[in-house]
Each structure stands twice: as C-alpha cells, then as structure tokens.
PDB file of C-alpha atoms and ligand atoms in Angstrom:
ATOM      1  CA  UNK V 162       0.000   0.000   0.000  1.00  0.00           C
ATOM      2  CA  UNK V 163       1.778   3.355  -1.205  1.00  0.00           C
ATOM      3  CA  UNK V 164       1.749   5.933   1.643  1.00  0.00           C
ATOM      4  CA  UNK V 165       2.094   9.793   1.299  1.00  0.00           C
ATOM      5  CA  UNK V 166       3.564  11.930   3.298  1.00  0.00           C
ATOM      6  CA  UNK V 167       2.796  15.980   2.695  1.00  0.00           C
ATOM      7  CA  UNK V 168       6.069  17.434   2.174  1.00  0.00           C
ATOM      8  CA  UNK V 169       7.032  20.125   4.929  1.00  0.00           C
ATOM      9  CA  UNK V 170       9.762  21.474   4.057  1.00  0.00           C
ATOM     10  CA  UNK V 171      11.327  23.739   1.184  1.00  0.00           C
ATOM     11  CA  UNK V 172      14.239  20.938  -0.014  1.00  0.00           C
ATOM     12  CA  UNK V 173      11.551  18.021   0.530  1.00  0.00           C
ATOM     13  CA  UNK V 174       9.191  19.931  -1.985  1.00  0.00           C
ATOM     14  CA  UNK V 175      12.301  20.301  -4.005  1.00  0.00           C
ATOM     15  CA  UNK V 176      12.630  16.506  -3.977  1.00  0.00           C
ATOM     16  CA  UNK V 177       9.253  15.646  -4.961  1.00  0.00           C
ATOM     17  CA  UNK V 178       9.019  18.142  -7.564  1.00  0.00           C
ATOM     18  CA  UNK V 179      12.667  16.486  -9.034  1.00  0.00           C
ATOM     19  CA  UNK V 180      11.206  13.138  -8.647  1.00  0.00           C
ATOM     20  CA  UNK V 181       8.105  14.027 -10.518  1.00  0.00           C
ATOM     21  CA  UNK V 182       9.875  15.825 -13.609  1.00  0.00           C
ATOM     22  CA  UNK V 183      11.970  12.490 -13.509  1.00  0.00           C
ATOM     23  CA  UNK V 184       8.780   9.766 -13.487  1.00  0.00           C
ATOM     24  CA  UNK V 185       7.671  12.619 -16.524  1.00  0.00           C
ATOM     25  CA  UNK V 186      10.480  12.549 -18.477  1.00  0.00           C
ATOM     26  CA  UNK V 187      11.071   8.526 -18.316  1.00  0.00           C
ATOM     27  CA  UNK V 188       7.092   8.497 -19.576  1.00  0.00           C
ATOM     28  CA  UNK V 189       7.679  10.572 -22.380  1.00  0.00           C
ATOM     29  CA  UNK V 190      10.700   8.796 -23.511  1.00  0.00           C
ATOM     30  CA  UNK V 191       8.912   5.982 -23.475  1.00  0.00           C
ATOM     31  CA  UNK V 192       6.374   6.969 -25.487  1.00  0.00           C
ATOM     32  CA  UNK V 193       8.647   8.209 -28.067  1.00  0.00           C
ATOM     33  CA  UNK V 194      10.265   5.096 -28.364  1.00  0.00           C
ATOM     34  CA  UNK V 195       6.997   3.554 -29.136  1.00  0.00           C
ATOM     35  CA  UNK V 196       6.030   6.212 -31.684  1.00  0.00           C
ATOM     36  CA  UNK V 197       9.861   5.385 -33.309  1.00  0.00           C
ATOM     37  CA  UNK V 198       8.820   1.636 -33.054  1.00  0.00           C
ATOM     38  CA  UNK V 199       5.995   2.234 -34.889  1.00  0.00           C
ATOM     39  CA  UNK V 200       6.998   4.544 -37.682  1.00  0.00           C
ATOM     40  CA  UNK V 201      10.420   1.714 -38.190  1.00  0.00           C
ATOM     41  CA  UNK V 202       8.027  -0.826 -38.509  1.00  0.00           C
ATOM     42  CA  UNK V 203       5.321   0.574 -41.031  1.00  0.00           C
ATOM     43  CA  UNK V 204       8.211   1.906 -42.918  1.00  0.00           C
ATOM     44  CA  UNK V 205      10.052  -2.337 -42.844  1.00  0.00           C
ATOM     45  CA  UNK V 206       6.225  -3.163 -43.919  1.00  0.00           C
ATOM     46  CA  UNK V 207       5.856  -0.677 -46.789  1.00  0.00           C
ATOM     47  CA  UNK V 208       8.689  -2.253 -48.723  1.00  0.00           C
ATOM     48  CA  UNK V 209       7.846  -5.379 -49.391  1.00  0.00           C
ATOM     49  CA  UNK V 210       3.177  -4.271 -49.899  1.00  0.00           C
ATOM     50  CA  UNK V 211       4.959  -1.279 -52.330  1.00  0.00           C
ATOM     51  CA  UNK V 212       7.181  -4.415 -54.500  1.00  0.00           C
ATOM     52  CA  UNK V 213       3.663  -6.650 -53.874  1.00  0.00           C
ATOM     53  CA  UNK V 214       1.754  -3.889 -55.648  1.00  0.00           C
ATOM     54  CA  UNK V 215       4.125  -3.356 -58.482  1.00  0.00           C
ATOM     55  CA  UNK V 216       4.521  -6.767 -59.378  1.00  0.00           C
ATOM     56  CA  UNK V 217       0.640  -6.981 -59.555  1.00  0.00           C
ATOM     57  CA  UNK V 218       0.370  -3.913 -61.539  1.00  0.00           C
ATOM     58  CA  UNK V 219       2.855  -5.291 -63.880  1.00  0.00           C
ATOM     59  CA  UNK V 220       1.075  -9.169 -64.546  1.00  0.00           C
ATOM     60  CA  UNK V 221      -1.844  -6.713 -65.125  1.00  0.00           C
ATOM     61  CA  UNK V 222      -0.602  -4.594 -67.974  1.00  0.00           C
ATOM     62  CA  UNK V 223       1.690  -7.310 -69.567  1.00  0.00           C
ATOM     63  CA  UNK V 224      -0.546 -10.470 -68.949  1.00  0.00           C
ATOM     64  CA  UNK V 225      -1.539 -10.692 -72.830  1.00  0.00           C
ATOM     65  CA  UNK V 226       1.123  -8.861 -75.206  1.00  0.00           C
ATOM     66  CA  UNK V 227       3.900 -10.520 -73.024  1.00  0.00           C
ATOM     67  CA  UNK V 228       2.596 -13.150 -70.629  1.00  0.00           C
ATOM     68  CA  UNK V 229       6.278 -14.698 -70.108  1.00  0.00           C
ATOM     69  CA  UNK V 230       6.768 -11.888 -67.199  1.00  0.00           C
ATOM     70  CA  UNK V 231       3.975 -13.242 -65.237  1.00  0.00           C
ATOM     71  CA  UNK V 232       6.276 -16.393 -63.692  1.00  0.00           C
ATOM     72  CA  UNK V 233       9.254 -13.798 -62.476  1.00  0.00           C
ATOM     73  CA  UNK V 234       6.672 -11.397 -61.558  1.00  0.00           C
ATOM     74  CA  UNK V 235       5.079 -14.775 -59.173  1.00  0.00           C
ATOM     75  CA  UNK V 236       8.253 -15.551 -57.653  1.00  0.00           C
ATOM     76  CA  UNK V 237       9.006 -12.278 -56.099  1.00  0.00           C
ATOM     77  CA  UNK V 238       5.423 -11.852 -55.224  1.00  0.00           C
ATOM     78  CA  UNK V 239       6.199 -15.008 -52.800  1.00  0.00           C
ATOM     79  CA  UNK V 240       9.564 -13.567 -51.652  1.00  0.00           C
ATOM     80  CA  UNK V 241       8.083 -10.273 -50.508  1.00  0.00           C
ATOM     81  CA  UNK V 242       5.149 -11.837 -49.269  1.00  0.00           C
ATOM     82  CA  UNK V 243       7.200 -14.540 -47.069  1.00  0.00           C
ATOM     83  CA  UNK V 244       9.353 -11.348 -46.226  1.00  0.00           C
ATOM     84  CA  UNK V 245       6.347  -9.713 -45.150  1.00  0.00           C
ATOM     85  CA  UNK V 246       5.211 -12.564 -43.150  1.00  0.00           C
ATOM     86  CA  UNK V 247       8.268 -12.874 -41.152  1.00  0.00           C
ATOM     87  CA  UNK V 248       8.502  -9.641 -40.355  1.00  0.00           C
ATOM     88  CA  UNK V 249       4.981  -9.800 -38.907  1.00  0.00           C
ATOM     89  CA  UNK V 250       5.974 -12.754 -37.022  1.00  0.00           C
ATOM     90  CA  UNK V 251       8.799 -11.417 -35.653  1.00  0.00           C
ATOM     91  CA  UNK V 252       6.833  -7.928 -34.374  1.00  0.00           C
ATOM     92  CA  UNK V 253       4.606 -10.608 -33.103  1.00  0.00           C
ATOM     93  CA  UNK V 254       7.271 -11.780 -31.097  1.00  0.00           C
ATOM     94  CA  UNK V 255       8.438  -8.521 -29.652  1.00  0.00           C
ATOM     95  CA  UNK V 256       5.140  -7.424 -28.592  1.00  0.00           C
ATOM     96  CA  UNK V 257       4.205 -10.868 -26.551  1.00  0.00           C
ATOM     97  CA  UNK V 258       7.665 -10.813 -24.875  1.00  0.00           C
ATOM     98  CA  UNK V 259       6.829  -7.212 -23.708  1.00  0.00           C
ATOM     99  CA  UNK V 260       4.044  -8.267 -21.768  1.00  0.00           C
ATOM    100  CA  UNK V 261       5.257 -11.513 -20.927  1.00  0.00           C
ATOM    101  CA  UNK V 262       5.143 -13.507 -17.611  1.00  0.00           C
ATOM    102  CA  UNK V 263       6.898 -16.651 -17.651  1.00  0.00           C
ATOM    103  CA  UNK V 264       6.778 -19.548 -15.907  1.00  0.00           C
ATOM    104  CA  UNK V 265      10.787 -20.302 -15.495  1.00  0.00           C
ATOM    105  CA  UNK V 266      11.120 -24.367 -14.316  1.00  0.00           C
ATOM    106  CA  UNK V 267      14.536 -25.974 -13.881  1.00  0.00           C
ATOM    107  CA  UNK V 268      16.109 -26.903 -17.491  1.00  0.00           C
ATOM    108  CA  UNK V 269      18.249 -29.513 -17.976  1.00  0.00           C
ATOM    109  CA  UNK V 270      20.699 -26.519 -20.104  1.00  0.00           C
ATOM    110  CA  UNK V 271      23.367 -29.348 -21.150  1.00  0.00           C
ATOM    111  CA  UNK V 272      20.759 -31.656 -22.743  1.00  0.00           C
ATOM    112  CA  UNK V 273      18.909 -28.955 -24.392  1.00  0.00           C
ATOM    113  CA  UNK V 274      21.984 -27.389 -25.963  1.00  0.00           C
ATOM    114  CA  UNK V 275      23.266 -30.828 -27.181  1.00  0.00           C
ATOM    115  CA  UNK V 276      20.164 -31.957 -28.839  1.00  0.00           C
ATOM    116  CA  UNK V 277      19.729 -28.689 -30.837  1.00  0.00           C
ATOM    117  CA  UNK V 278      23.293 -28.609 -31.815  1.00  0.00           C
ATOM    118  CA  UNK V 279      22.480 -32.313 -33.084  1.00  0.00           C
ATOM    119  CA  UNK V 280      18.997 -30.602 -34.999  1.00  0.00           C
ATOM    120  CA  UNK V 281      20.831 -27.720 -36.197  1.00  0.00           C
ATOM    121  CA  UNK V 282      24.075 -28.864 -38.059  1.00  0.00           C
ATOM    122  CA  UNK V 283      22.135 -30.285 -41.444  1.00  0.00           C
ATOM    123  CA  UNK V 284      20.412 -26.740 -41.676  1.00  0.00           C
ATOM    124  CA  UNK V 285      24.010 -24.552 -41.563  1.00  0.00           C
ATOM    125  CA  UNK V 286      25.798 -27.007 -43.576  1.00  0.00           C
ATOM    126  CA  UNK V 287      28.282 -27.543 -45.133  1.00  0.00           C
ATOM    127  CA  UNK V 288      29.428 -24.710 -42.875  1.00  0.00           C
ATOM    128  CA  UNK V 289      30.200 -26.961 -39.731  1.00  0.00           C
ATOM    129  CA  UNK V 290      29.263 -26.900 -36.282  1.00  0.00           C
ATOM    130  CA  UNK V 291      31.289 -27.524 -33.090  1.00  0.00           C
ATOM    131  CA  UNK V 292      29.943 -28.488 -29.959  1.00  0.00           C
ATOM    132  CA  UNK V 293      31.662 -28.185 -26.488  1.00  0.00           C
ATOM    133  CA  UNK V 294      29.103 -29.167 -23.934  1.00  0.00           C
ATOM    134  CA  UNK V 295      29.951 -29.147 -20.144  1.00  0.00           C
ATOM    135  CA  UNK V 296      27.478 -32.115 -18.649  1.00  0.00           C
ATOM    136  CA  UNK V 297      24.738 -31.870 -16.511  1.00  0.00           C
ATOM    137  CA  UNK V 298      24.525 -27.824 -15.967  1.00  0.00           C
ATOM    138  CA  UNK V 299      21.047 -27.206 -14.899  1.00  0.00           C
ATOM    139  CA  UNK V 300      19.405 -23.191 -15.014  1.00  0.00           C
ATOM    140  CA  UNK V 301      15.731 -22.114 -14.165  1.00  0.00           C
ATOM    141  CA  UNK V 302      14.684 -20.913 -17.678  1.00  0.00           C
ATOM    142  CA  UNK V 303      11.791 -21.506 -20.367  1.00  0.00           C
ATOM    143  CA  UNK V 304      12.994 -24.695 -22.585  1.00  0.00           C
ATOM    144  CA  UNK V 305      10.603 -23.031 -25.995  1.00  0.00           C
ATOM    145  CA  UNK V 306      12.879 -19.166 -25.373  1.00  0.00           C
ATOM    146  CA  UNK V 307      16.321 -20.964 -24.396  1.00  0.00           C
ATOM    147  CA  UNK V 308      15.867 -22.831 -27.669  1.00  0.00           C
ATOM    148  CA  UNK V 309      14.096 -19.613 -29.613  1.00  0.00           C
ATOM    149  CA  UNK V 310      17.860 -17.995 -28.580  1.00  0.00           C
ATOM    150  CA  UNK V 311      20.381 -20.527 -29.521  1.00  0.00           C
ATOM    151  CA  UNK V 312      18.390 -20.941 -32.982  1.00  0.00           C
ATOM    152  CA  UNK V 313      18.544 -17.062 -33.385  1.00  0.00           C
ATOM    153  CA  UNK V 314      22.458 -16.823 -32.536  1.00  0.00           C
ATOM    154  CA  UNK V 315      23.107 -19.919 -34.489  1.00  0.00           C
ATOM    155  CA  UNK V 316      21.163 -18.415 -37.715  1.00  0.00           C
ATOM    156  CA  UNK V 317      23.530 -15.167 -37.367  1.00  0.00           C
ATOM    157  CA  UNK V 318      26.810 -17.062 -36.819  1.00  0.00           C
ATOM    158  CA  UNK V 319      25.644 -18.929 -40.400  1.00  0.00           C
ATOM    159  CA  UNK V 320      24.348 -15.908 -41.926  1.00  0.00           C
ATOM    160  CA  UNK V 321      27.153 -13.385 -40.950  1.00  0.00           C
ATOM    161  CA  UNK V 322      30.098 -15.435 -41.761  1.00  0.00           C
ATOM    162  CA  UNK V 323      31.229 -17.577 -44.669  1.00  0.00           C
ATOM    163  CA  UNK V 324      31.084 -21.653 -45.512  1.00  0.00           C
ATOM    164  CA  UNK V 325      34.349 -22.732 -44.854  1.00  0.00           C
ATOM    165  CA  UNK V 326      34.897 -20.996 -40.989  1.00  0.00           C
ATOM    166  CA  UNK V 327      33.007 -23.221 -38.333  1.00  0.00           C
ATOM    167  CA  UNK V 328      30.705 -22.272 -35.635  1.00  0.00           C
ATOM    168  CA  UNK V 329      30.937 -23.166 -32.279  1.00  0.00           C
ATOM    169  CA  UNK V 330      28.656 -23.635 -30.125  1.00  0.00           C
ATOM    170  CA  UNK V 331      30.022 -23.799 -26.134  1.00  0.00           C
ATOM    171  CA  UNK V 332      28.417 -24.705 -22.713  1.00  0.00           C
ATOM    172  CA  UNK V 333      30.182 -23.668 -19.617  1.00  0.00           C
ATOM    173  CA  UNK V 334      30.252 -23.317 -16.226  1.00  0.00           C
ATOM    174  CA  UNK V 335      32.986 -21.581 -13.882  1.00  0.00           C
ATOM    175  CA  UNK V 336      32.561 -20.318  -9.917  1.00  0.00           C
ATOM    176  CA  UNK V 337      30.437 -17.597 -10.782  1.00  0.00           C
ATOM    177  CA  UNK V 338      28.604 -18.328 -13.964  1.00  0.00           C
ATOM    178  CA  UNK V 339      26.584 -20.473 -16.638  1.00  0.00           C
ATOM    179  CA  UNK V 340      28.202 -19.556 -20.061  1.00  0.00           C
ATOM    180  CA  UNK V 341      26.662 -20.343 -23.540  1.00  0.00           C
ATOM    181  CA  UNK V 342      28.767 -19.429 -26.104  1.00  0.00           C
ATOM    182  CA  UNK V 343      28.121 -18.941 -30.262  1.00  0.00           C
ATOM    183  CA  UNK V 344      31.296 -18.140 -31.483  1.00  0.00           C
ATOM    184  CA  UNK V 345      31.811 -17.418 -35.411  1.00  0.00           C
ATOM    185  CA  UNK V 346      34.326 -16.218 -37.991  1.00  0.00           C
ATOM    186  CA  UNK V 347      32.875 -13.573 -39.766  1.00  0.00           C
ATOM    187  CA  UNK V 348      33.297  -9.987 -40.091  1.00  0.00           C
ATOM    188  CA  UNK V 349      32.526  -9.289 -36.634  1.00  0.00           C
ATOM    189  CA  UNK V 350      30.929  -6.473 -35.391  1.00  0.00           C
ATOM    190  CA  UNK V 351      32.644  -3.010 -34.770  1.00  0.00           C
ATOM    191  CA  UNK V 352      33.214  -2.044 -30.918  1.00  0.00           C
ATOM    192  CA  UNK V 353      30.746   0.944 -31.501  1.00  0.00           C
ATOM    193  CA  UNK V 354      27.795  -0.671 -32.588  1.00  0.00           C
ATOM    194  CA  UNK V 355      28.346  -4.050 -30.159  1.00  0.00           C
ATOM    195  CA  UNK V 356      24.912  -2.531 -27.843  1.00  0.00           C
ATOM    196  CA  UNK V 357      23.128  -0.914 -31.098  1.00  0.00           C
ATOM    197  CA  UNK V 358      23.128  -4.371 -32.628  1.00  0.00           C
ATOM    198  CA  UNK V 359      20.239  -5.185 -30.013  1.00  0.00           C
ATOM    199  CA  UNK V 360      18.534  -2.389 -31.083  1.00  0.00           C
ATOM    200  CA  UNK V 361      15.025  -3.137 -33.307  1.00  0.00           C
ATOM    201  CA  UNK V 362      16.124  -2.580 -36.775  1.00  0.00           C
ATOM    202  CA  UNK V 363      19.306  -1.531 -36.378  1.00  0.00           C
ATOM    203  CA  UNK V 364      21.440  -3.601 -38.797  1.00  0.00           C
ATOM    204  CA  UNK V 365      25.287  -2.633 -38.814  1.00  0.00           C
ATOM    205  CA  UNK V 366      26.857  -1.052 -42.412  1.00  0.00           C
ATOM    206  CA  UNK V 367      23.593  -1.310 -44.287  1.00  0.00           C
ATOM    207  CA  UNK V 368      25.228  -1.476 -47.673  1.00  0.00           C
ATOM    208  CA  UNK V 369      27.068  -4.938 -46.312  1.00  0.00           C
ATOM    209  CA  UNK V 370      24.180  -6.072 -44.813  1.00  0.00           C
ATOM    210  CA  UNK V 371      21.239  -5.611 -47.531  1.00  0.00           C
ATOM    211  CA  UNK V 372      22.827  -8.661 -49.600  1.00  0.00           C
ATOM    212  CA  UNK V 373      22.242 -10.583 -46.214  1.00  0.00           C
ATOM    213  CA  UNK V 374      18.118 -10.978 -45.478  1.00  0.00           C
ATOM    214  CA  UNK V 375      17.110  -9.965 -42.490  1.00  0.00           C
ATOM    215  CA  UNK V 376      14.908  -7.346 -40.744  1.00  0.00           C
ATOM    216  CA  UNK V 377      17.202  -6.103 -37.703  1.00  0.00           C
ATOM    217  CA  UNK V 378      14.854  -7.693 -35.225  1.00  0.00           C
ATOM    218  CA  UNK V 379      16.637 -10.724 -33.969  1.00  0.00           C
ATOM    219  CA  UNK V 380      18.695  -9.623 -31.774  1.00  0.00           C
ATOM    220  CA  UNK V 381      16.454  -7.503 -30.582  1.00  0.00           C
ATOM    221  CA  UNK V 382      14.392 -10.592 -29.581  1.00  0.00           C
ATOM    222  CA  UNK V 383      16.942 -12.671 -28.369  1.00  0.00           C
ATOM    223  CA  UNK V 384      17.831  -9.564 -25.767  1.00  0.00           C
ATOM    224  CA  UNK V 385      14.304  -9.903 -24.322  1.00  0.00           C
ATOM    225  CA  UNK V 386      14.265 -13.539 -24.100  1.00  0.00           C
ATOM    226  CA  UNK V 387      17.183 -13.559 -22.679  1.00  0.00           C
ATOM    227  CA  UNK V 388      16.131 -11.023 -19.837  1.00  0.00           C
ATOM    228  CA  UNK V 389      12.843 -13.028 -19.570  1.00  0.00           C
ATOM    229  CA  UNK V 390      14.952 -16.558 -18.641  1.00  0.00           C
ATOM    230  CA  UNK V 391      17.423 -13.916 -15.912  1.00  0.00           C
ATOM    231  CA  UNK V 392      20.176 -13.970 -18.078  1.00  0.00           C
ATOM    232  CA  UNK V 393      22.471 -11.380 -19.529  1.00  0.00           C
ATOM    233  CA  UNK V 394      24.151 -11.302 -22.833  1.00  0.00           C
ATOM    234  CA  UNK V 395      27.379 -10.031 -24.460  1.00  0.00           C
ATOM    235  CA  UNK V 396      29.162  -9.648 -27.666  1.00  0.00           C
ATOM    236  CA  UNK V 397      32.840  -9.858 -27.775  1.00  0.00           C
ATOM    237  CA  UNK V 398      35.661 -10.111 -30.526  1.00  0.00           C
ATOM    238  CA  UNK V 399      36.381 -13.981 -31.389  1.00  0.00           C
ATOM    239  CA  UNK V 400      40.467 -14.747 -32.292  1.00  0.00           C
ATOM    240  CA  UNK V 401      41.405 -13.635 -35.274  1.00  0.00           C
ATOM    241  CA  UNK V 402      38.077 -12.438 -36.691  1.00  0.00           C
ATOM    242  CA  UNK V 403      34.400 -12.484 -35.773  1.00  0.00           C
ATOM    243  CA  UNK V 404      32.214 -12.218 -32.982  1.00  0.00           C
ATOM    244  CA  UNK V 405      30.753 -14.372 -29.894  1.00  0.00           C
ATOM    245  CA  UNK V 406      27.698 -13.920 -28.605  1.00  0.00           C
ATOM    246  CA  UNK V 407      27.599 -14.718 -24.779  1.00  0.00           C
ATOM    247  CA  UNK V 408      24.835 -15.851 -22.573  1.00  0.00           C
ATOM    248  CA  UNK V 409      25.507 -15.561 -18.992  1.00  0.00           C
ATOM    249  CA  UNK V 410      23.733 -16.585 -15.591  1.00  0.00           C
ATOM    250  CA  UNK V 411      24.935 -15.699 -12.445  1.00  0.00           C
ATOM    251  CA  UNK V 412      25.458 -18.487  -9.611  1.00  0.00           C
ATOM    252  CA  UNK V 413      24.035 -16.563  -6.465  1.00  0.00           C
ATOM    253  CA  UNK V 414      25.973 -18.663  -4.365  1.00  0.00           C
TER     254      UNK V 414
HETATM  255  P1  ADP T 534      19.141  -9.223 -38.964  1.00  0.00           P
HETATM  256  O1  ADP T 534      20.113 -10.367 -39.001  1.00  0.00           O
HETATM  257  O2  ADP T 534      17.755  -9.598 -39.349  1.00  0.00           O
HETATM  258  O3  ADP T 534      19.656  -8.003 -39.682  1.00  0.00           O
HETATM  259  P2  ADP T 534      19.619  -9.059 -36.071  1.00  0.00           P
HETATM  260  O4  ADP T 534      18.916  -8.214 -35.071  1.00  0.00           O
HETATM  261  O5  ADP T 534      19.678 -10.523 -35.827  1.00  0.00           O
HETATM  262  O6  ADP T 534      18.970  -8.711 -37.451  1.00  0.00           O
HETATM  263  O7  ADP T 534      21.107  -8.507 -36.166  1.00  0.00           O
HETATM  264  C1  ADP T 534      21.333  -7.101 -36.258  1.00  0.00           C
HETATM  265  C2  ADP T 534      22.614  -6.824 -37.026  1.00  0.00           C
HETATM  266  O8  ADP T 534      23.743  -7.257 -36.244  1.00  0.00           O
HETATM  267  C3  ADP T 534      22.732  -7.581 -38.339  1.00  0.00           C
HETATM  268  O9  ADP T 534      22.112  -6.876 -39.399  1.00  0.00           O
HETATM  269  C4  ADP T 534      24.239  -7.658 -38.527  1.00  0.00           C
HETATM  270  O10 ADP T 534      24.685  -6.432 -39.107  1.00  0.00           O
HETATM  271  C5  ADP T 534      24.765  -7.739 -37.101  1.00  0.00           C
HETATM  272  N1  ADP T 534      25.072  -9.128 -36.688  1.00  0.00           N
HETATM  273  C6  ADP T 534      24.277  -9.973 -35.995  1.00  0.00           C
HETATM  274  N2  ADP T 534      24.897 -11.141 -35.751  1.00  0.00           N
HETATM  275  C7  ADP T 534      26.129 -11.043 -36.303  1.00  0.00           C
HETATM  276  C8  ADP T 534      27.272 -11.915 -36.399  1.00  0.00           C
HETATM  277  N3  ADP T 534      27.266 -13.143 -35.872  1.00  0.00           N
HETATM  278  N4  ADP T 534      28.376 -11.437 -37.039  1.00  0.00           N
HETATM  279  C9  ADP T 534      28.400 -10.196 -37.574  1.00  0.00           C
HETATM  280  N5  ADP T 534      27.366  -9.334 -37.525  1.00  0.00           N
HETATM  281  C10 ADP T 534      26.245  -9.740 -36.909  1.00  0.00           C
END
C-alpha cells in the first residue's frame, strides 16, 4: 500500500518536484520510443506491400502482349510476401515478450543445448558446427525461449560469416557463472555498434548487410528472451576475426 507523506519542508518539496519531472520525463521517452517503433516498422512493412503492388500492376498490364513476365513477376510476389510474413511474425514476437510472464522451471541446459546442436548442423551445412558441452549444468529458464535464442544466434553465426569458418557452439560453467557461447568467424561487429546491434532494426553497415536478409529484429528478440529466462548477454571479438555472442547466468551462491 503506497503511503504519502505531505512534504514540509522547502528541499523536501524540491525533492518531490525532481522526482516528478523524472517519473515525466522517463514516460515521455517511453512513449517516443513507441512512436519510433511504430513509424520503423510501417516503414520495414511498406517495402515489401509497395514491391507486392508493383509486381501486380505489372502481370496486369503485360498479362496478354507478353505473358512470359507473369512467372518472375510470381516468384518475387512469394519472396516479398514470405518477407512480409516474417517480419509480422517477428513484431509478433516482440510485442508478446513485452508483456510476458513466464513460468521459469529448472532446465536440464546441457541436454537442451546438445540436442539442438544435433537438430541444427544439417540446416548450416556444409558450414560446420562444433559443440563443447559441459554435462549436466542445470538453469531455471523456459525450454521453448532458451531454444528460440540458440536458434537465433546460431542463424547469425551462419548468416554473418562464410562456408568454410566453423561455428561453435560452447556450454560452460565456472565459480560464478553459466556460459553459452556462439562463437563465429565472420566480419565481426565493430566495438561501436556491439549494444546498437540489439537495437530493433538496427542492422550494422547497411550497404554490407542488404545482400544478407534480415529485418534487424533478432537480436532484438533474443535480448528480451534472454532477460525473460534472468540472463544477460554479451558480444565480444572472437580470435582472429568475428564475434561471440555470450549468454551468462549468475550463480548466487
Ligand atoms: P538481422 O540479421 O535480421 O539483420 P539481427 O537483429 O539478428 O537482425 O542482427 C542485427 C545486425 O547485427 C545484423 O544486421 C548484422 O549487421 C549484425 N550481426 C548480428 N549477428 C552477427 C554476427 N554473428 N556477425 C556479424 N554481424 C552480426
């Protein structure tokens, strides 16, 4: 039950008033951030409806003097459209982990990690996968998100760095932590934009990126998920090149 005491004197007026221009100003830029949210994601959603509409426009005026565009014209009609879709799945995504409660039970972290890594390795091939597994390291998580995040950090490690460089994919546990590790060899990302990457939308060096598909939500889902199962995560420089992605839960005892 919140209490309230009348403020009686001059600096504890001062306080209040300072407190309430804070709560204000953490309110608005909240809301802004929704408004940008918004706005980044009708603009993401335009694209692909805008390339939708073309295409359509196009079958239409060229359907009988030259009906050999209508096949090309299909095909990136079901691109966009399975673009489109994705990125509707992934806002989906983002706005149920924002209002989220979770039921966290103890997971059985080596076992999980294992079998995926076993799932996973026909889908990024021939680009191969190494698994380091410490046994039997238990957390309390959600089995559906811990999976929903190693799939999302495996899927970057393939997409961000080339064939013939493996991914790892690490389990470990030292005094003070649970580590799980994906580790690539790709470009890496710059020391500057290592907490932007989490951002929603932000992609780094959009001229590199825009051959690679993606939306700049992943991450941006993983961060969440990752808060949601009490974890925290990091990206650091892997030896020579690339990055690893590290999720980390602290042993309280
Ligand atoms: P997406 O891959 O859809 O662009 P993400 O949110 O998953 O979105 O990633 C954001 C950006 O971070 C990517 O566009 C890419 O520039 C960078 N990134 C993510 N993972 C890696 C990685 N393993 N190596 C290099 N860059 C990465």
């Amino acid at each position: 039950q919140p209490t309230l005491t009348v403020p009686d004197s001059p600096r504890e007026i001062n306080d209040l008033g300072q407190a309430f221009n804070e709560l204000l100003l953490a309110q608005n830029q909240r809301l802004q951030h929704e408004r940008q949210f918004i706005s980044d994601a009708s603009h993401e959603l335009r694209t692909p409806i805008a390339a939708i509409r073309g295409n359509l426009s196009l079958i239409r005026r060229r359907r009988d003097a030259h009906p050999e565009v209508i096949p090309e014209s299909l095909d990136f009609i079901d691109e966009e459209s399975l673009r489109m879709q994705h990125l509707i799945e992934n806002l989906l995504h983002l706005s149920r982990a924002d209002r989220a409660k979770i039921e966290l039970s103890d997971q059985d972290l080596s076992y999980l990690v294992l079998q995926l890594g076993e799932h996973y390795q026909p889908t990024l091939a021939p680009q191969l996968l190494q698994v380091n597994v410490d046994p039997n390291i238990h957390v309390k998580g959600n089995a559906e998100m811990l999976q929903q995040i190693v799939v999302a950090l495996l899927d970057n490690a393939h997409k961000y760095s080339p064939d013939d460089q493996p991914i790892t994919l690490s389990l470990h546990q030292t005094a003070q932590t649970i580590d799980l590790a994906i580790a690539d060899h790709g470009e890496g990302i710059p020391d500057d934009q290592k907490n932007a990457v989490f951002q929603r939308f932000y992609r780094v060096d959009q001229s590199r990126s825009q051959a690679i598909e993606g939306s700049g939500l992943g991450l941006a889902i993983v961060q969440q998920l990752v808060a949601l199962n009490q974890a925290t995560i990091k990206i650091t420089n892997n030896h020579p090149q690339g990055s690893i992605f590290t999720v980390s839960w602290q042993l309280s005892d």
